[in-house]
Short mmCIF file of C-alpha atoms in Angstrom, two decimals:
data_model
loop_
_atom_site.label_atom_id
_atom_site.label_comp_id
_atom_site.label_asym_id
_atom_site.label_seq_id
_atom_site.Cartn_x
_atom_site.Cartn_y
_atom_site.Cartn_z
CA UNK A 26 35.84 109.90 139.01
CA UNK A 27 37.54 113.49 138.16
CA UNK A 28 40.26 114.36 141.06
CA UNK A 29 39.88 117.80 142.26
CA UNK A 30 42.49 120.16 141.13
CA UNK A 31 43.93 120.70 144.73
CA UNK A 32 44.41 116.89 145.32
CA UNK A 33 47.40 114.67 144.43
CA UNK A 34 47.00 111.24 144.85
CA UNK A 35 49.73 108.37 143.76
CA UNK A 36 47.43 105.60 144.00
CA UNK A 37 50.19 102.96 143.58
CA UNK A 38 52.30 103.87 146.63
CA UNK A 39 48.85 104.66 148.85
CA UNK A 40 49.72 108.76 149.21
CA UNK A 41 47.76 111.86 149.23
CA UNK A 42 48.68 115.38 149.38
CA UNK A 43 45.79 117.61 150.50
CA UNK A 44 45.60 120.91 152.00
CA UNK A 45 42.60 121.06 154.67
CA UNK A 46 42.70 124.46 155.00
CA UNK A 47 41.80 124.29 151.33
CA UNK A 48 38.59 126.23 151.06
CA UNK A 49 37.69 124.06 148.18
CA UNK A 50 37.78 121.17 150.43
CA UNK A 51 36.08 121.94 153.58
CA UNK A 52 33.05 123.36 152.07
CA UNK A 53 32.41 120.34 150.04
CA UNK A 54 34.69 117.55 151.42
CA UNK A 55 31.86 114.97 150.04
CA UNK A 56 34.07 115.56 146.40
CA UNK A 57 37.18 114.60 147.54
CA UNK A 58 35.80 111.50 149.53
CA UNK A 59 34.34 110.01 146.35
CA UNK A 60 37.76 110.34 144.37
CA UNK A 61 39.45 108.86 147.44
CA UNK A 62 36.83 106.21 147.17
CA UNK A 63 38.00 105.45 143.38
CA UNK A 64 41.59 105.93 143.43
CA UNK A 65 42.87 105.40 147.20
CA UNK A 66 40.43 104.20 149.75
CA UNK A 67 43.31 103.65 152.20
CA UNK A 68 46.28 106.68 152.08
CA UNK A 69 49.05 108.27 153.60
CA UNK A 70 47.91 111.52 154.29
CA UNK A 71 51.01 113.36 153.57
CA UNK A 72 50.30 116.57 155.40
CA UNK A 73 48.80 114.45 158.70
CA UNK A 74 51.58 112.33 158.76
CA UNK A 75 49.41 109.30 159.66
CA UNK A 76 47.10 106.33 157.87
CA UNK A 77 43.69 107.49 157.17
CA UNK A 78 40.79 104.97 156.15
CA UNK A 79 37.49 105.32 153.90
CA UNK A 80 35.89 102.27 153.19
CA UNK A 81 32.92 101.37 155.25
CA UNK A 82 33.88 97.90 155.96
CA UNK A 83 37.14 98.95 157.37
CA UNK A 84 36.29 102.11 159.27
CA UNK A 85 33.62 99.78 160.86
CA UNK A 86 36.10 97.19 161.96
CA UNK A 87 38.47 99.28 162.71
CA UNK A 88 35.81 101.03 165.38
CA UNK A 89 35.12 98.00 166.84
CA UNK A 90 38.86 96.73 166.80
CA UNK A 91 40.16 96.14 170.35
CA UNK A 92 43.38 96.29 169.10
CA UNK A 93 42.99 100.05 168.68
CA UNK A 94 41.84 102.27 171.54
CA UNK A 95 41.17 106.10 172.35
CA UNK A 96 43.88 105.92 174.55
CA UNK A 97 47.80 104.52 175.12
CA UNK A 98 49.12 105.78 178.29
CA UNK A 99 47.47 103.39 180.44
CA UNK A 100 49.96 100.42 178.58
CA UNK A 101 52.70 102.60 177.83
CA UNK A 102 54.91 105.41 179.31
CA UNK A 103 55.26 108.19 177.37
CA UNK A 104 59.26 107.05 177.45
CA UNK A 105 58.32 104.07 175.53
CA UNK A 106 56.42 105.81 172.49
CA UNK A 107 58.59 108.67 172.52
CA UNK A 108 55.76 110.99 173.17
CA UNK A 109 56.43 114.62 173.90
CA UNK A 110 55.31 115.74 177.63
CA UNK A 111 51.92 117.00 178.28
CA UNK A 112 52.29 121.34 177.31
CA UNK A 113 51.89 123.44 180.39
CA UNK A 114 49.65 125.77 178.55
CA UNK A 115 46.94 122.97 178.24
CA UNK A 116 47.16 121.61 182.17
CA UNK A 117 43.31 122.84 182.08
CA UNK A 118 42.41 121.34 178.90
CA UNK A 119 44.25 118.05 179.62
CA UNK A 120 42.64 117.86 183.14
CA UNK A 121 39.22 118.05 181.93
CA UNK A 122 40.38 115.47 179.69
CA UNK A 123 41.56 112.94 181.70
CA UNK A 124 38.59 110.97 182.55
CA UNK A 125 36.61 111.97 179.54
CA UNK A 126 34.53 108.74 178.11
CA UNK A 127 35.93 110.23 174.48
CA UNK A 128 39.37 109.53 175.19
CA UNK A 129 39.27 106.43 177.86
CA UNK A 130 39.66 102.33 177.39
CA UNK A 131 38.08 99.88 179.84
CA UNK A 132 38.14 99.26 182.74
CA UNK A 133 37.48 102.96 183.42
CA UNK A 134 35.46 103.65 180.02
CA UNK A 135 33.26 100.65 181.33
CA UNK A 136 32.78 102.02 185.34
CA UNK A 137 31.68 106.01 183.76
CA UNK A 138 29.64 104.69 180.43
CA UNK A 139 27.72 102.74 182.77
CA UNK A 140 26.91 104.76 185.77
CA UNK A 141 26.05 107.71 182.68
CA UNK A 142 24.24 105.39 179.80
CA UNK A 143 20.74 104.78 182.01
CA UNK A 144 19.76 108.37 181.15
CA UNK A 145 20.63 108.18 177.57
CA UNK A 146 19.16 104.52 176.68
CA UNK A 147 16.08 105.40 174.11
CA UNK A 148 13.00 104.99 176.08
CA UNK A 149 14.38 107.60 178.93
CA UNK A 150 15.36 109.94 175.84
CA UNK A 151 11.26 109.35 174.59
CA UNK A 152 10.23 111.01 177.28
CA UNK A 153 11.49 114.16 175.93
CA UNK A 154 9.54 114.39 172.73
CA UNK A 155 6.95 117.11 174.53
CA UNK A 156 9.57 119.30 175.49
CA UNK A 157 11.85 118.93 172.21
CA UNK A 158 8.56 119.88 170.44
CA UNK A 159 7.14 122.51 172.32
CA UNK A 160 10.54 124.30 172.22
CA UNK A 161 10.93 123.78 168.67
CA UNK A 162 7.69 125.86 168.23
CA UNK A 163 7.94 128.07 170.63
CA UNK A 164 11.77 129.05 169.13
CA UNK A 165 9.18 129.42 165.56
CA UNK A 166 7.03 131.48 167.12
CA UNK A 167 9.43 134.13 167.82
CA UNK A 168 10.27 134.50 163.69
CA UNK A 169 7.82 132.81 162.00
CA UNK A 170 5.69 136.52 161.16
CA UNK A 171 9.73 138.08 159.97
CA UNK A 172 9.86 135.94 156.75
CA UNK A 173 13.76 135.02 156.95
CA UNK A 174 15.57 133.91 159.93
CA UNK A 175 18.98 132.54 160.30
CA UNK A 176 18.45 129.04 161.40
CA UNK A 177 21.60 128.74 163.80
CA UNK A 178 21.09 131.52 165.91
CA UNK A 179 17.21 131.63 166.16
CA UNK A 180 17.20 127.55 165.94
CA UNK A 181 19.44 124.97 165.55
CA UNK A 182 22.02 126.70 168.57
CA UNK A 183 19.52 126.58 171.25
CA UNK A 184 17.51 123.45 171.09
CA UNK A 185 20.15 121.24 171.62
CA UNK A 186 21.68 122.93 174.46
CA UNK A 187 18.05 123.67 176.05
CA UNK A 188 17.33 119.93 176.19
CA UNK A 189 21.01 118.82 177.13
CA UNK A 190 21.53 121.26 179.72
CA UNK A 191 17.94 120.08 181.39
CA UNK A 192 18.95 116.84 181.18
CA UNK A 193 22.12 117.30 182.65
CA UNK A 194 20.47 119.69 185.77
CA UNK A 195 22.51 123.07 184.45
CA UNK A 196 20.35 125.95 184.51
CA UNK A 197 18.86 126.91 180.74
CA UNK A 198 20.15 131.01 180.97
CA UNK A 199 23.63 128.98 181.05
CA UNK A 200 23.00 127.94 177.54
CA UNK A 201 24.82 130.83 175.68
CA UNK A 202 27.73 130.85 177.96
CA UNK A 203 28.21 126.70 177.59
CA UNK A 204 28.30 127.18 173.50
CA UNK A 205 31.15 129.81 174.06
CA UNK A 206 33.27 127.72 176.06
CA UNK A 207 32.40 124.49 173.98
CA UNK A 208 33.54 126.45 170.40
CA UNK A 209 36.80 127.40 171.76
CA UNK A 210 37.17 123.54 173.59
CA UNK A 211 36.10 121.83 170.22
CA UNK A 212 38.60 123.99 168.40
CA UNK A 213 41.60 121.53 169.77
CA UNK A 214 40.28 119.07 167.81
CA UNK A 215 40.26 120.48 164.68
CA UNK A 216 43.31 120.41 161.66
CA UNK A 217 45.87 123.36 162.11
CA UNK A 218 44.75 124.59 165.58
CA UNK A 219 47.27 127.76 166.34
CA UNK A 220 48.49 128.48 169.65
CA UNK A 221 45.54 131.05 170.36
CA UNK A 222 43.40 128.07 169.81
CA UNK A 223 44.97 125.78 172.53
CA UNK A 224 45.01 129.07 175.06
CA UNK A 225 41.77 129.65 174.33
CA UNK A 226 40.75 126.36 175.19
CA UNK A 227 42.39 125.91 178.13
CA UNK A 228 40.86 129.13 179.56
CA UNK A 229 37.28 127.66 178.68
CA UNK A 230 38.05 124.44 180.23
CA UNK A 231 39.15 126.02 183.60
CA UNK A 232 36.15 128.42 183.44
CA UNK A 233 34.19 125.37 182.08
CA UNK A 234 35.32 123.32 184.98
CA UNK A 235 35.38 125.97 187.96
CA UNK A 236 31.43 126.27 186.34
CA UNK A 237 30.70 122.72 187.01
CA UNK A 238 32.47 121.97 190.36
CA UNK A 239 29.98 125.20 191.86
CA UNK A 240 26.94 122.75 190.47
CA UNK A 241 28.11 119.71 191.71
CA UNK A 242 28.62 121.18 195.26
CA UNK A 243 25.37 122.41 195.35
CA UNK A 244 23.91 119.19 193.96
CA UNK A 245 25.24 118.06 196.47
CA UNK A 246 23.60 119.94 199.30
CA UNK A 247 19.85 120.13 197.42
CA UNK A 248 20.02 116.54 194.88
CA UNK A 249 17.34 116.73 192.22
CA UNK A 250 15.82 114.33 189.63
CA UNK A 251 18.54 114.72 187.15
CA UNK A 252 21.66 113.39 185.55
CA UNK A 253 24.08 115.37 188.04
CA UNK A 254 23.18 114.09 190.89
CA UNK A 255 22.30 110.90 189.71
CA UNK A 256 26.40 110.92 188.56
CA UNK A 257 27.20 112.11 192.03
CA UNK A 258 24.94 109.22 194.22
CA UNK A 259 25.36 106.42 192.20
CA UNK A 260 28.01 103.85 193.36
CA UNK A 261 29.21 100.60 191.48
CA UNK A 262 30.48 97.81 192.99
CA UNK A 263 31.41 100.29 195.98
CA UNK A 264 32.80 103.27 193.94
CA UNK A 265 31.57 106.81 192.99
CA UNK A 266 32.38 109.21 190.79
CA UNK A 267 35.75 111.71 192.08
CA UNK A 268 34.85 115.39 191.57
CA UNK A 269 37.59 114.83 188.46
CA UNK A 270 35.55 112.12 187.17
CA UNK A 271 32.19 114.39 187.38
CA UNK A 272 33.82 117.33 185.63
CA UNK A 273 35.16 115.34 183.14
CA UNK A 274 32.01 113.61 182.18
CA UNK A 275 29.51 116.80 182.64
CA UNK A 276 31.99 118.64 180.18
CA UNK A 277 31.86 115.85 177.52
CA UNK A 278 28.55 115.74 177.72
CA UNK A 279 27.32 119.06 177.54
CA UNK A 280 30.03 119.29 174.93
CA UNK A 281 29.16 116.56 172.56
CA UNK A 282 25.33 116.92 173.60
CA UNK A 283 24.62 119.90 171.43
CA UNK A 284 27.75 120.65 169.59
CA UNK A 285 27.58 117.85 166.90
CA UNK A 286 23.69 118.62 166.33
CA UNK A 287 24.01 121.99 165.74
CA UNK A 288 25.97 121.29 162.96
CA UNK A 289 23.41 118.65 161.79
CA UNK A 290 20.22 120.59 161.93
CA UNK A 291 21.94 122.94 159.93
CA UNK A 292 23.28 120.70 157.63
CA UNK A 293 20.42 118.52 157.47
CA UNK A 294 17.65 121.73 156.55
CA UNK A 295 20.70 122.68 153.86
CA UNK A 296 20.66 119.02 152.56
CA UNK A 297 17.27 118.84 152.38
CA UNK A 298 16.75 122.10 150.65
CA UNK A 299 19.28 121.30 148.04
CA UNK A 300 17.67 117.79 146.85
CA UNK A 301 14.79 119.60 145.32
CA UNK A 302 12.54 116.45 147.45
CA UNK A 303 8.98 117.53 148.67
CA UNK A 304 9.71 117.95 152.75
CA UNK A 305 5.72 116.86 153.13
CA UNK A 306 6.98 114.01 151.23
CA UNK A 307 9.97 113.51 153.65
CA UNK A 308 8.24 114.18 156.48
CA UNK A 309 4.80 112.67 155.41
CA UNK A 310 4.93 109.82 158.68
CA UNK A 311 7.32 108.70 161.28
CA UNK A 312 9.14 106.10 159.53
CA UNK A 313 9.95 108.66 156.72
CA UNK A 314 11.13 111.26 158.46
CA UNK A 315 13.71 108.46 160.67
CA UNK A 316 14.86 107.28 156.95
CA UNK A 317 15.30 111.12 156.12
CA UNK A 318 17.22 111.83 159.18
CA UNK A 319 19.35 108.69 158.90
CA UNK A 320 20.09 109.86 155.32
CA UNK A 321 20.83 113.72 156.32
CA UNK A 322 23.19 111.70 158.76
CA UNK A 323 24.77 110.02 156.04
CA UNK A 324 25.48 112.49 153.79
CA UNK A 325 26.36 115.84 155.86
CA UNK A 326 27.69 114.19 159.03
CA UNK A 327 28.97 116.96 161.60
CA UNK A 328 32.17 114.98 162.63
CA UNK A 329 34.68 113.64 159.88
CA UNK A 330 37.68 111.73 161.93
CA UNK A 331 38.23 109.70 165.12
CA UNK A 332 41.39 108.39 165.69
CA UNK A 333 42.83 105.70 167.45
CA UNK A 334 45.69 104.16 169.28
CA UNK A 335 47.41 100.71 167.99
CA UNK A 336 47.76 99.26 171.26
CA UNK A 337 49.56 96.10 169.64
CA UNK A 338 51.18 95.41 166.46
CA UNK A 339 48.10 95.12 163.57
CA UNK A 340 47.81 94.59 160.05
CA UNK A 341 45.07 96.30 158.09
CA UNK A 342 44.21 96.28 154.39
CA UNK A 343 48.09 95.45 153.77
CA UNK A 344 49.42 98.35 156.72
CA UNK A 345 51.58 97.47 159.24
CA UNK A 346 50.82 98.98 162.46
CA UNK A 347 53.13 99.31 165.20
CA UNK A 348 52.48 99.57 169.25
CA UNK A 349 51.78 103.35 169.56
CA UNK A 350 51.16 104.28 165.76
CA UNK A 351 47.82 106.20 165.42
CA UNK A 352 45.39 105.66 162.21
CA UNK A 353 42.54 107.89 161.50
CA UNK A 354 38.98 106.61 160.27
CA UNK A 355 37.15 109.26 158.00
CA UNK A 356 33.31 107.95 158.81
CA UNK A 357 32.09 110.80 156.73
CA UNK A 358 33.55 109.32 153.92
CA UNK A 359 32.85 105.76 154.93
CA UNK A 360 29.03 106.86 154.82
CA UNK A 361 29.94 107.56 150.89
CA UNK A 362 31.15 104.14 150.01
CA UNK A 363 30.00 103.09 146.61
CA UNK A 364 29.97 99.47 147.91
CA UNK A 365 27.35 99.99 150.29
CA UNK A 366 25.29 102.97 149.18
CA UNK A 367 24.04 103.08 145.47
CA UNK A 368 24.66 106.66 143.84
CA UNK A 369 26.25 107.31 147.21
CA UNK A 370 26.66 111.46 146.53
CA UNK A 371 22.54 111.45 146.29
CA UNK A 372 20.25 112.22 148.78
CA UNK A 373 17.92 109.84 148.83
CA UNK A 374 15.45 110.88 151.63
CA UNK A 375 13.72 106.77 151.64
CA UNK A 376 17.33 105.35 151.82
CA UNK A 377 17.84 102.15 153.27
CA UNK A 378 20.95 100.36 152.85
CA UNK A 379 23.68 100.19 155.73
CA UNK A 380 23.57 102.00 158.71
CA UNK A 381 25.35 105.40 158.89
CA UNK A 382 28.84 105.57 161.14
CA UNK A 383 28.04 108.81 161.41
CA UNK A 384 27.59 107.98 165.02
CA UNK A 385 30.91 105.95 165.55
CA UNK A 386 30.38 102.09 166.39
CA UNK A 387 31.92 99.59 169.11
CA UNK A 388 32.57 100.79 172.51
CA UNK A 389 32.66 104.54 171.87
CA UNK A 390 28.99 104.98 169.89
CA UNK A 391 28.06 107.92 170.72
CA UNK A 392 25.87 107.71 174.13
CA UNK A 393 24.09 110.76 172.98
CA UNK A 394 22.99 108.99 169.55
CA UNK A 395 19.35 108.58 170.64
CA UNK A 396 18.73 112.09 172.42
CA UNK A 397 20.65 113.33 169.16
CA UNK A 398 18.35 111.55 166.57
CA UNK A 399 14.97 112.46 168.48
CA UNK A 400 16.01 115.79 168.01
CA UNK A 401 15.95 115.51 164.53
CA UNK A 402 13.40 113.55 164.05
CA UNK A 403 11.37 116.12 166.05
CA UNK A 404 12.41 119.55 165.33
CA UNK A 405 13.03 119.30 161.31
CA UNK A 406 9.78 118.30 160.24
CA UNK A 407 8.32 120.72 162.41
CA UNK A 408 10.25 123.34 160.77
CA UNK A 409 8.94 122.47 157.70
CA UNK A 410 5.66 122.50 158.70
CA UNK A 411 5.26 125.83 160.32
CA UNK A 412 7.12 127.33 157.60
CA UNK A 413 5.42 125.90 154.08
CA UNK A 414 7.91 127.56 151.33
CA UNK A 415 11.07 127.45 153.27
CA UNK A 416 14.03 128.37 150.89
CA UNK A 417 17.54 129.39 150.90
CA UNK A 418 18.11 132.70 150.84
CA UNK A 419 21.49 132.87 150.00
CA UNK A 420 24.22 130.80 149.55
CA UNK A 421 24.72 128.75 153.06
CA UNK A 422 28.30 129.57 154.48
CA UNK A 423 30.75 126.90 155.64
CA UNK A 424 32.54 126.81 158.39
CA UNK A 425 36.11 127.23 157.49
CA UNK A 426 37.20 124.28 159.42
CA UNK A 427 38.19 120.69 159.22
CA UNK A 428 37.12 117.59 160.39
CA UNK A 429 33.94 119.43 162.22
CA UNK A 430 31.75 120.10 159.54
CA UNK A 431 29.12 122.82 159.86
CA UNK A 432 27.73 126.29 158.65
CA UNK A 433 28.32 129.47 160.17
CA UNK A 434 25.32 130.82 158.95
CA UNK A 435 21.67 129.81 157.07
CA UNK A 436 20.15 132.59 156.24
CA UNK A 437 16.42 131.21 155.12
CA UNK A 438 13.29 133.01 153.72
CA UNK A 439 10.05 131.78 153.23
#
């Protein structure tokens, strides 16, 4: 396997120098995965500072490892790890944080999951497949007679944040003010945030907030038959949800509800308008399309890295890991493993060999997997058949960011 020019890797002593910020690199990180894959599946990242981890079988574990967690400070002071103090500039941010299922451990992560997960579980989520599709069509509609569209904006922005916003109870006209303040949130997680980033964010996440708390309060007063105020009346085993509990959770929600499947029904359309595969031969019944869009999955994930806490001293593949260390899992490129997936760089639209990570596994899966996936499953073969001839009208264009990998824009004709 041929390393890319603007990667150094000393596969003896486990370390890799690469630039993220390396065009190169973000628009097609699947290269640099694969030569990880053959020369260094497990590396020092030398720019991260910090153990990163390809191979499926580890990334897997490693999800699942109770050992590792989202989250330190409820075993250790801040003393203890010599960990900076919190940044006053991100009091906003870190308070909409705080009880966020993304960045919790049990017992807490167990009390919110649960009193949220009813809504998500797949045969609530079925119930949606009318209104995913007649939005779907009713978004084609609107460009099918133009001839060229670009997909984000016309397509792929608004479906997800249509259905998660009714889920949730927040009115639909919200939807273009919720992606604004979710694109400058999500930037905090990305590689090389600057200090307009984190202000940014932290203005969106007190706006974002201040936004929620009005909805809850009026919940509140006039409870509906939705998510909200099924958050705010539920007890267990005595307890509710605090207002800083709701927030949290409504935020991380509506955030990871549509802002991971943007990025996938753009990447997915790309992927499969690359292959060169018939999509009335991807899409020809349900159990192909599911293999398709567990293979677009695979291949283009939206979301490269989750990290993790060692919460006691671990050992894996030959690292040490000390209380308080952090190690990264790259499930993007654990979805490339040669080990598991034959000619893992193909898209192979009838796929089925091991089950994508894109999703995460153990405690943290992704609660939204099955709203996420009936999305998919629903709108993209839709697409492709109200719009026989769909093509790429020019090249797609990445976003220039890492680990979130999307486009900005996919400009399509037909």
């Amino acid at each position: 396997m041929m390393i890319p020019p603007f990667l150094s890797i000393d596969a003896a002593a486990r370390r890799v120098s690469l630039d993220a910020s390396n065009p190169a690199f973000y628009s097609n990180p699947n290269a640099v995965y694969a030569a990880l894959h053959a020369h260094c599946p497990t590396f020092y990242w030398e720019q991260q500072k910090q153990w990163y981890f390809t191979g499926y079988d580890h990334v897997n574990g490693l999800l699942r490892d109770r050992r590792f967690g989202r989250q330190i400070l409820h075993i250790a002071t801040r003393e203890e790890l010599g960990m900076a103090e919190p940044l006053p500039h991100l009091k906003n941010f870190d308070l909409a944080e705080r009880h966020s299922l993304l960045e919790i451990e049990p017992p807490e992560h167990t009390r919110l999951r649960t009193l949220v997960n009813r809504a998500f579980v797949s045969r609530h989520v079925e119930k949606m497949k009318p209104e995913i599709a007649e939005l779907a069509n009713r978004l084609i509609d609107e460009f099918q007679h133009k001839g060229q569209v670009e997909l984000l904006s016309a397509f792929a922005d608004v479906i997800p944040v249509t259905m998660i916003s009714r889920m949730i109870g927040i009115p639909e006209e919200m939807g273009p003010q919720l992606l604004k303040w979710s694109h400058s949130y999500v930037r905090m997680y990305m590689f090389g945030r600057t200090r307009h980033d984190e202000d940014a964010a932290d203005q969106a996440a007190a706006e974002f907030a201040d936004y929620v708390k009005t909805v809850i309060r009026e919940r509140r007063a006039n409870p509906r038959d939705d998510l909200l105020t099924h958050m705010i009346t539920t007890e267990r085993r005595g307890q509710y949800l605090t207002d800083e509990e709701l927030v949290s959770t409504t935020i991380v929600l509506l955030n990871a509800g549509h802002e991971a499947t943007v990025h996938q029904i753009g990447n997915s359309v790309r992927a499969i308008l690359e292959s060169g595969h018939s999509p009335e031969d991807i899409f020809k019944d349900d159990a192909a399309t599911e293999r398709a869009v567990g293979e677009t999955l695979r291949i283009c994930a939206p979301v490269h890295i989750f990290q993790r806490w060692a919460l006691e001293p671990a050992e894996i593949d030959g690292v040490s890991f000390q209380r308080g260390d952090k190690v990264a899992m790259i499930l993007a490129a654990a979805n490339l493993d040669p080990t598991k997936f034959s000619d893992p760089l193909a898209f192979k639209p009838d796929r089925q060999e091991a089950p994508n990570l894109s999703f995460g596994a153990g405690i943290h899966f992704c609660i939204g997997a099955p709203l996420a996936r009936l999305e998919l499953n629903i709108a993209l073969p839709i697409l492709f058949r109200r719009l026989p001839g769909l093509k790429l009208s020019r090249a797609p264009e990445v976003k220039d960011v890492y680990h979130f990998h999307g486009l900005n824009k996919l400009e399509l004709a037909w």
